[in-house]
Each structure stands twice: as C-alpha cells, then as structure tokens.
XYZ file of C-alpha atoms in Angstrom:
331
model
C 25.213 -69.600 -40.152
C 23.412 -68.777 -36.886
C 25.637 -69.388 -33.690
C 23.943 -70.178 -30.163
C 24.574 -67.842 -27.924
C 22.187 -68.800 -25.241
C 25.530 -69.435 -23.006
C 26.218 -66.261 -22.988
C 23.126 -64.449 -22.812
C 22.780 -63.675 -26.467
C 25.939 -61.568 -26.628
C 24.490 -59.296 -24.441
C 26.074 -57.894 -21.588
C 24.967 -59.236 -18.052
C 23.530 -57.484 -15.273
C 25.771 -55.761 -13.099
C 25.752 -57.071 -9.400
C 28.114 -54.607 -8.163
C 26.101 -51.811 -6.106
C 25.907 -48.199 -7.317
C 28.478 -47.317 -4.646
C 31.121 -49.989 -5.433
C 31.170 -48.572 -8.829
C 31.107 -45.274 -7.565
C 34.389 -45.830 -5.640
C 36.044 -48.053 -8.629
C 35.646 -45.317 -11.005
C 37.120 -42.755 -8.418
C 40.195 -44.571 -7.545
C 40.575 -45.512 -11.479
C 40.519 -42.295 -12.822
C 42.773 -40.974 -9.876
C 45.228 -43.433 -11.270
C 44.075 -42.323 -14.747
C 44.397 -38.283 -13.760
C 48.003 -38.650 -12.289
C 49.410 -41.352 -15.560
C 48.572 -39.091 -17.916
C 49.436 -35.561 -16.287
C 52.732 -37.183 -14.497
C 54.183 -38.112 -17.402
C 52.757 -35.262 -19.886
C 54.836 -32.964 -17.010
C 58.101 -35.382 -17.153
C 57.483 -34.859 -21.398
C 57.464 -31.042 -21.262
C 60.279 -30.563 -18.616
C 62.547 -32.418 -20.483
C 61.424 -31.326 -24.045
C 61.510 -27.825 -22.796
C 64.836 -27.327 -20.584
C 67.523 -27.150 -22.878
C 69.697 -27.841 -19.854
C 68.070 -31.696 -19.660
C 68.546 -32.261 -23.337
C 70.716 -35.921 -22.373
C 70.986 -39.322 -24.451
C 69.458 -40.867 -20.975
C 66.545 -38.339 -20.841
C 65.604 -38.587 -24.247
C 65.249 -42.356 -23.219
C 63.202 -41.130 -20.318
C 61.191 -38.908 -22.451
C 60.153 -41.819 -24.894
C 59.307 -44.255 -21.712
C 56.990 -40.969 -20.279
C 55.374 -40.596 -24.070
C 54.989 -44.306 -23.905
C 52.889 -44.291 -20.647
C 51.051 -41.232 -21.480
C 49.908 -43.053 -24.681
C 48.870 -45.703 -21.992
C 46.968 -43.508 -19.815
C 45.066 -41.819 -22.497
C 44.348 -44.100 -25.188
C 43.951 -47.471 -23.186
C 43.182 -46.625 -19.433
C 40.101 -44.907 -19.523
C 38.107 -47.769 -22.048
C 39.727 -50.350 -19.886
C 38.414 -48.906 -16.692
C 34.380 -49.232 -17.967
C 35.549 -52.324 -19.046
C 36.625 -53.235 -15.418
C 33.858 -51.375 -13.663
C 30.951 -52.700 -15.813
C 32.346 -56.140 -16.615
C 30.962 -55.529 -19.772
C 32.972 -54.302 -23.506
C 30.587 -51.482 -25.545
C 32.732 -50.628 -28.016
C 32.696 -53.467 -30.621
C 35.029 -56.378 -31.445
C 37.109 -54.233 -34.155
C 37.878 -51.446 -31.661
C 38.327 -54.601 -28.702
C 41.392 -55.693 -31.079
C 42.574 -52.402 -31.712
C 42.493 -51.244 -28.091
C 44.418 -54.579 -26.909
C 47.471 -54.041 -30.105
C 48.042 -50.872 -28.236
C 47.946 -51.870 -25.005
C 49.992 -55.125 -25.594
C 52.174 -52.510 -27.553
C 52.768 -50.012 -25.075
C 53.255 -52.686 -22.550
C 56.291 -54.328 -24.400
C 57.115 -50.583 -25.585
C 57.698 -49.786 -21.891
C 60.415 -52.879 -20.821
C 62.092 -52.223 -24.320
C 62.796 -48.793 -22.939
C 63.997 -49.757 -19.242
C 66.209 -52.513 -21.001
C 67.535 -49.453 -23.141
C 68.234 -46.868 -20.435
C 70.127 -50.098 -18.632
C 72.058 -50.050 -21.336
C 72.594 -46.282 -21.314
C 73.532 -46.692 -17.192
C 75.955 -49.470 -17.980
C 78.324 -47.422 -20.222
C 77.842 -44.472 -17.957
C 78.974 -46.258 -14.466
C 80.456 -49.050 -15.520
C 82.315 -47.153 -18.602
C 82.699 -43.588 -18.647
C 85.377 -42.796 -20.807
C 83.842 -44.640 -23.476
C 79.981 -43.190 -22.752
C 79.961 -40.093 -25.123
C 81.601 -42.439 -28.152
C 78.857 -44.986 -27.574
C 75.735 -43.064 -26.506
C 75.493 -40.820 -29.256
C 72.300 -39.237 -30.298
C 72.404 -41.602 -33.627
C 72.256 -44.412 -31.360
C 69.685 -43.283 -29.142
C 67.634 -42.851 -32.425
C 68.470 -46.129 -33.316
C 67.188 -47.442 -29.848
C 64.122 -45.497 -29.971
C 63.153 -47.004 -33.311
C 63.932 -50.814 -32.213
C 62.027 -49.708 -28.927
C 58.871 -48.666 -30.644
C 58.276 -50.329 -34.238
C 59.430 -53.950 -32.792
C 56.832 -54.125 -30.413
C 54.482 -52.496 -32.772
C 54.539 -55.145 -35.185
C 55.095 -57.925 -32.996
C 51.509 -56.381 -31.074
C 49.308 -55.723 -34.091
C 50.809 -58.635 -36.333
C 49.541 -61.427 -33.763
C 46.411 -59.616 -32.657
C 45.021 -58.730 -35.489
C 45.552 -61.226 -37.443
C 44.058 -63.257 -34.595
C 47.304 -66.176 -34.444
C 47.316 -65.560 -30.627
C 43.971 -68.015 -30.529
C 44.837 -70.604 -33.322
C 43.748 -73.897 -32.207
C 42.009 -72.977 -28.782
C 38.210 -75.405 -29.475
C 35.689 -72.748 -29.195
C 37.509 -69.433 -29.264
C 35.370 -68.187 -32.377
C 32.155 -68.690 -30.756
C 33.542 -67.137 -27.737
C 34.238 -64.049 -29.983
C 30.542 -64.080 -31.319
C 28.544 -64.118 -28.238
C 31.317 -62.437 -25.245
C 30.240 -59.305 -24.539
C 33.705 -58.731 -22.608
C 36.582 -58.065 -25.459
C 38.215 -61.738 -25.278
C 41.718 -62.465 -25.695
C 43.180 -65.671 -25.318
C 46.944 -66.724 -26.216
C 47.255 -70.127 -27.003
C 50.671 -72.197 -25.858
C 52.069 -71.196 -28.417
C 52.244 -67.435 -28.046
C 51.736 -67.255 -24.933
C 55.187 -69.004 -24.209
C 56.278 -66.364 -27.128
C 55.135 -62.912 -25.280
C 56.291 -64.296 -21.847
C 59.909 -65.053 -23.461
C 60.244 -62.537 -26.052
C 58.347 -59.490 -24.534
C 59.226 -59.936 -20.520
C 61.513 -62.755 -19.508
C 64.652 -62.080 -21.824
C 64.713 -58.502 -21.531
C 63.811 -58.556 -17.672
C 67.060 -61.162 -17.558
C 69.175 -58.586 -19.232
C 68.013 -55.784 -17.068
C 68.709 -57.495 -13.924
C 72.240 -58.812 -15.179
C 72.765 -54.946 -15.914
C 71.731 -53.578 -13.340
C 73.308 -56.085 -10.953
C 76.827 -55.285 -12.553
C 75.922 -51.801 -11.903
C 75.718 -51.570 -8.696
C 78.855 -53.728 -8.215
C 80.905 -50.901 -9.943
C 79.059 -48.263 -7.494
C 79.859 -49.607 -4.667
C 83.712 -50.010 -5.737
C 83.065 -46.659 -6.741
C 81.608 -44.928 -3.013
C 84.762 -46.682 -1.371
C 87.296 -44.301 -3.606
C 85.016 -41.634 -3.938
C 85.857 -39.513 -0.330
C 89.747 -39.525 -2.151
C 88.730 -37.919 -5.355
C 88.490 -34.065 -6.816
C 85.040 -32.477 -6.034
C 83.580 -32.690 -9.926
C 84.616 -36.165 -10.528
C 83.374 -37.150 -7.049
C 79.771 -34.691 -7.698
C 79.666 -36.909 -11.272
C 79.933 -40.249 -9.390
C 77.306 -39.193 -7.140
C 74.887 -37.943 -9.808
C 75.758 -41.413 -12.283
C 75.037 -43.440 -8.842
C 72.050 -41.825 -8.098
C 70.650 -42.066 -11.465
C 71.796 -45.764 -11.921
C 70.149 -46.119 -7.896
C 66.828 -44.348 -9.103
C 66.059 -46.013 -12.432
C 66.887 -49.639 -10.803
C 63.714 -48.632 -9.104
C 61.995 -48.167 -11.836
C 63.021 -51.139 -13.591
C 61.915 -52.934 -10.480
C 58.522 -51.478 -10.056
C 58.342 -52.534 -13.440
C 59.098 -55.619 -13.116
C 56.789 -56.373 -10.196
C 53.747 -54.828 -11.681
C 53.367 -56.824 -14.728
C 55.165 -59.848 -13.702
C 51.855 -61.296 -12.760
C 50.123 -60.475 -15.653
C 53.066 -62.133 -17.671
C 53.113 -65.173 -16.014
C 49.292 -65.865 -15.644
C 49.050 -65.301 -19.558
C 52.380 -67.802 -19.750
C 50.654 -70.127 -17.434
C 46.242 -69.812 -18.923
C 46.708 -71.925 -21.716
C 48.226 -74.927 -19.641
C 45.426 -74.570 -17.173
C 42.823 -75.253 -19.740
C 42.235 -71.173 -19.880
C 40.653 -71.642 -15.730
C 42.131 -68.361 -15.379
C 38.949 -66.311 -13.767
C 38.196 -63.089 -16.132
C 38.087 -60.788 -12.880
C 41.805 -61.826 -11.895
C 43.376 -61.266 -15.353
C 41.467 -57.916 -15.520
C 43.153 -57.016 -11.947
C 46.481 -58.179 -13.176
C 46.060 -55.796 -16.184
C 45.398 -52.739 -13.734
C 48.473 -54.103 -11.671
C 50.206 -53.531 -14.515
C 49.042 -50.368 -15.550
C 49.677 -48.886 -12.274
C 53.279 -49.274 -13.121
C 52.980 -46.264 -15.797
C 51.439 -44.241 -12.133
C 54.601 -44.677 -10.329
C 56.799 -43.581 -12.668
C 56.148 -40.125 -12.657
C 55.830 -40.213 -9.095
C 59.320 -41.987 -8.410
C 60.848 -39.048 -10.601
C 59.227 -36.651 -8.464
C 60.318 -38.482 -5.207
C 64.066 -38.751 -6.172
C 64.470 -35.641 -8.239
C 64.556 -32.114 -7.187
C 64.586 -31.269 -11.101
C 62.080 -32.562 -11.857
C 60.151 -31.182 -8.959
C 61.330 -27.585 -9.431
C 60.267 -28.500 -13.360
C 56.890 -29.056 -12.206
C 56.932 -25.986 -10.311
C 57.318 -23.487 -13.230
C 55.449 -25.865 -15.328
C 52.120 -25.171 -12.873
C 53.251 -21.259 -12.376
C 53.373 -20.479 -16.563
C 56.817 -19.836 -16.003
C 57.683 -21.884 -19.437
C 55.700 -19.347 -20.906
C 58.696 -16.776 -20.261
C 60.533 -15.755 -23.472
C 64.083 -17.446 -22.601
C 63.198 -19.664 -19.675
C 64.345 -22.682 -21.448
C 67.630 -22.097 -20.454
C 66.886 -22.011 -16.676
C 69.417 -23.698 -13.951
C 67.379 -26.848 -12.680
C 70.369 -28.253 -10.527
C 71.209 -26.208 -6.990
C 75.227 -26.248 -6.750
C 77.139 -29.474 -5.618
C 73.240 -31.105 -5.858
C 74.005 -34.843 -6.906
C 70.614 -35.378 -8.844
C-alpha cells in the first residue's frame, strides 16, 4: 500500500538552512568532543590494562565504564554528529535502530557502572575490614556481567522489536516518510527507561554516596591521631570516594535532561521540538568527554600514565611494573 508522504517531503531529507560556516564550526567542536571521548578513555583503558601496579577491583570497574564510553565515542558519536549537523539520517531505518540499541545501551551501561563502583566505595570507606572478603574479583565479574548484558537486552529487546512506539496514532507513517531516524517512547516505556534505567539507580548512588561522605568526614577528624599508612590509606579511599562522586555527578547532570524530557514527551502529546532532544542527546554524550578529563584533573597516575603512554615507554620490555604513585602521594 502506497503511504503519503507529501508531509514530509517524500521521505526526503530537507534543505539545510544552516550556512556553510555554522556547519563548519558544529562539526569542529563535535569531533573535538569526538577526538578527546574516544582517545581519553582508550588512554584510561591501556594505563590500567597495562600497569600491573593498577590491577584493583575499583579500576577494573573504571576500566569497563572507560570501554563503555569509548564504545560511545566510536560507534555512536560520529553518525550522530551528521545526524545533528545535517538534520538529516543517511544511513537507513535498519542501521537508525541499530545505532539507537547501542546508544540507549551504552547510556544505561554507563549509570550501571557508577552505581557499581558506589558500591565498590561503600565497602571501602564505609567498611574496610570487610572490603577484600566482599570485593573479590568473582564479584566484580559478576557486576560487570549484570552491568553490560542487562542493559543490552533491556536496549535491543524494546528497540528492535519496536514496543517503545506501541500505540502512539501515526508513528508508522512517521517511520516511512522521516528522513531523521525517529524514536518515540510511548507512556509506557518511557516511564520504564526513566525509572528503571536513571531514577532508581541515580537514587541509590546518591544514598551511597551521601553515606560516604558522612563516614569521611568522621574519618578527617581522627585522621591527624593515626599511624602514617593507615592515615595515607584514608586519604587515598577519601580521595577516590571525593573524585568518583564527581563523576557520578557529572553524570547525573548530563543526561538528566535527556531522561526527563523522554519521561515527560509522551504526556506532552510528543511537542518535544526534534532540535532540543537532539541537544539533550549531545548533553549527554558530553558526559563520556569529562570523564577522562576528571581522571586526568584529579590523578597524577593517570597523568604520568599518559605520559609514557605518548613517549612509547609501554613499549619497554618490563615497564608494566613501573611505580605510578610518588611516596606519601594520596591519589
């Protein structure tokens, strides 16, 4: 049956009115943003594959959250930002469903993670005789599974089989003649990702996190009376818990918006323009940029990693083994 697509201009995609220099500076800026997600985080991946001496249950966390933004940066970025730039999708519906599992995958991939390193932090500060009983390398394995296939087949399951957009009056003809890679959650699952994927594991996070930070601060009031190494190890567990509570908050404010405005579309009769949820998305993205760079700003290992990383060094027979941490450093 022939569908009328004179609405949308026969499928085809519409004229760009941005000027050659707009788009010009958009596709600068995006693939600076591209550039530093996918070489911040391959850099974060090979420091702490490579030096034996970070070999941790809470870096090979860290490692899996870098892997999962990498993925981000170089399979879903870069399609995305033509996308963005020429408000127009060229690469075919099957490949528009594909690239949105994986970035609604890596998304959910990504808060899995920061509620899993909270949960690594809490033992640590909160209780540190127990830590090495109950963040074993089984049960980061165990993590890492729950952290990846869950949001795998939560992703593909409702995308692909297309029950994000049952019941929303029009949606197929939408699919026929957009040339702009729709996707629409209905009340349904929208209300579903929102919970499931952002609000209940944010809510744990923050509960976490604020507990925490309770702890450390009983913890800085003793810590002037106690021996050097278990006063260096409160440092370096405060920092850490300090450091990725930043991360879990940049998180948290960079797709936050996105979240909520997918929560909130279907209520609004979908009024949501397309140019605001596409600079949501990129809000969001920009939250697997910061990471590397929030690493870099708050840890000298990972800085002096990147520093033999760029020289070859790691080409050294035997360099795995290097010192990363100065003495008394609290990293």
């Amino acid at each position: 049956e022939a569908v009328d697509c004179s609405e949308y201009g026969n499928g085809s995609c519409p004229e760009n009115d941005r000027s050659f220099g707009i788009r010009t500076s958009m596709y600068l800026v995006m693939s600076g943003a591209i550039f530093i997600t996918i070489f911040g985080n391959l850099a974060m991946i090979i420091s702490i594959s490579y030096f034996k001496q970070l070999h941790s249950p809470t870096n090979f966390l860290i490692l899996s959250m870098a892997t999962t933004d990498f993925l981000l940066g170089l399979t879903i970025m870069p399609y995305s930002m033509v996308r963005s730039v020429e408000n127009c999708w060229y690469f075919g519906l099957p490949f528009c469903k594909i690239h949105y599992s994986f970035d609604l995958m890596l998304s959910i991939t990504s808060i899995f993670h920061l509620c899993s390193v909270a949960i690594d932090r809490f033992y640590a500060i909160c209780y540190p005789l127990r830590y090495s009983s109950k963040m074993t390398i089984p049960v980061i394995k165990r993590l890492l599974l729950l952290c990846w296939s869950v949001p795998g087949a939560f992703a593909f399951g409702v995308v692909l089989s297309e029950a994000y957009a049952a019941g929303i009056e029009g949606y197929d003809i939408l699919v026929a003649c957009s040339s702009s890679c729709p996707v629409m959650f209905n009340k349904l699952w929208g209300t579903t990702l929102f919970m499931a994927g952002f609000f209940t594991p944010g809510s744990v996070m923050v509960g976490i996190y604020g507990k925490i930070f309770s702890v450390s601060r009983k913890h800085a009031k003793a810590i002037n009376s106690l021996p050097e190494n278990t006063n260096h190890q409160l440092k370096k567990d405060s920092k850490a818990a300090k450091t990725l509570g930043i991360v879990m908050g940049v998180f948290l404010l960079c797709w936050f918006p996105c979240f909520f405005t997918i929560l909130l579309d279907p209520f609004l009769n979908f009024s949501t323009p397309a140019m605001l949820f596409d600079a949501l998305a990129w809000f969001g993205y920009l939250n697997s940029t910061c990471n590397p760079l929030i690493y870099g700003f708050f840890y000298p290992w990972f800085r002096r990693a990147l520093k033999y990383i760029v020289l070859g060094k790691i080409f050294n027979p035997g360099f795995h083994t290097t010192n990363l941490f100065l003495h008394k450093e609290s990293e």
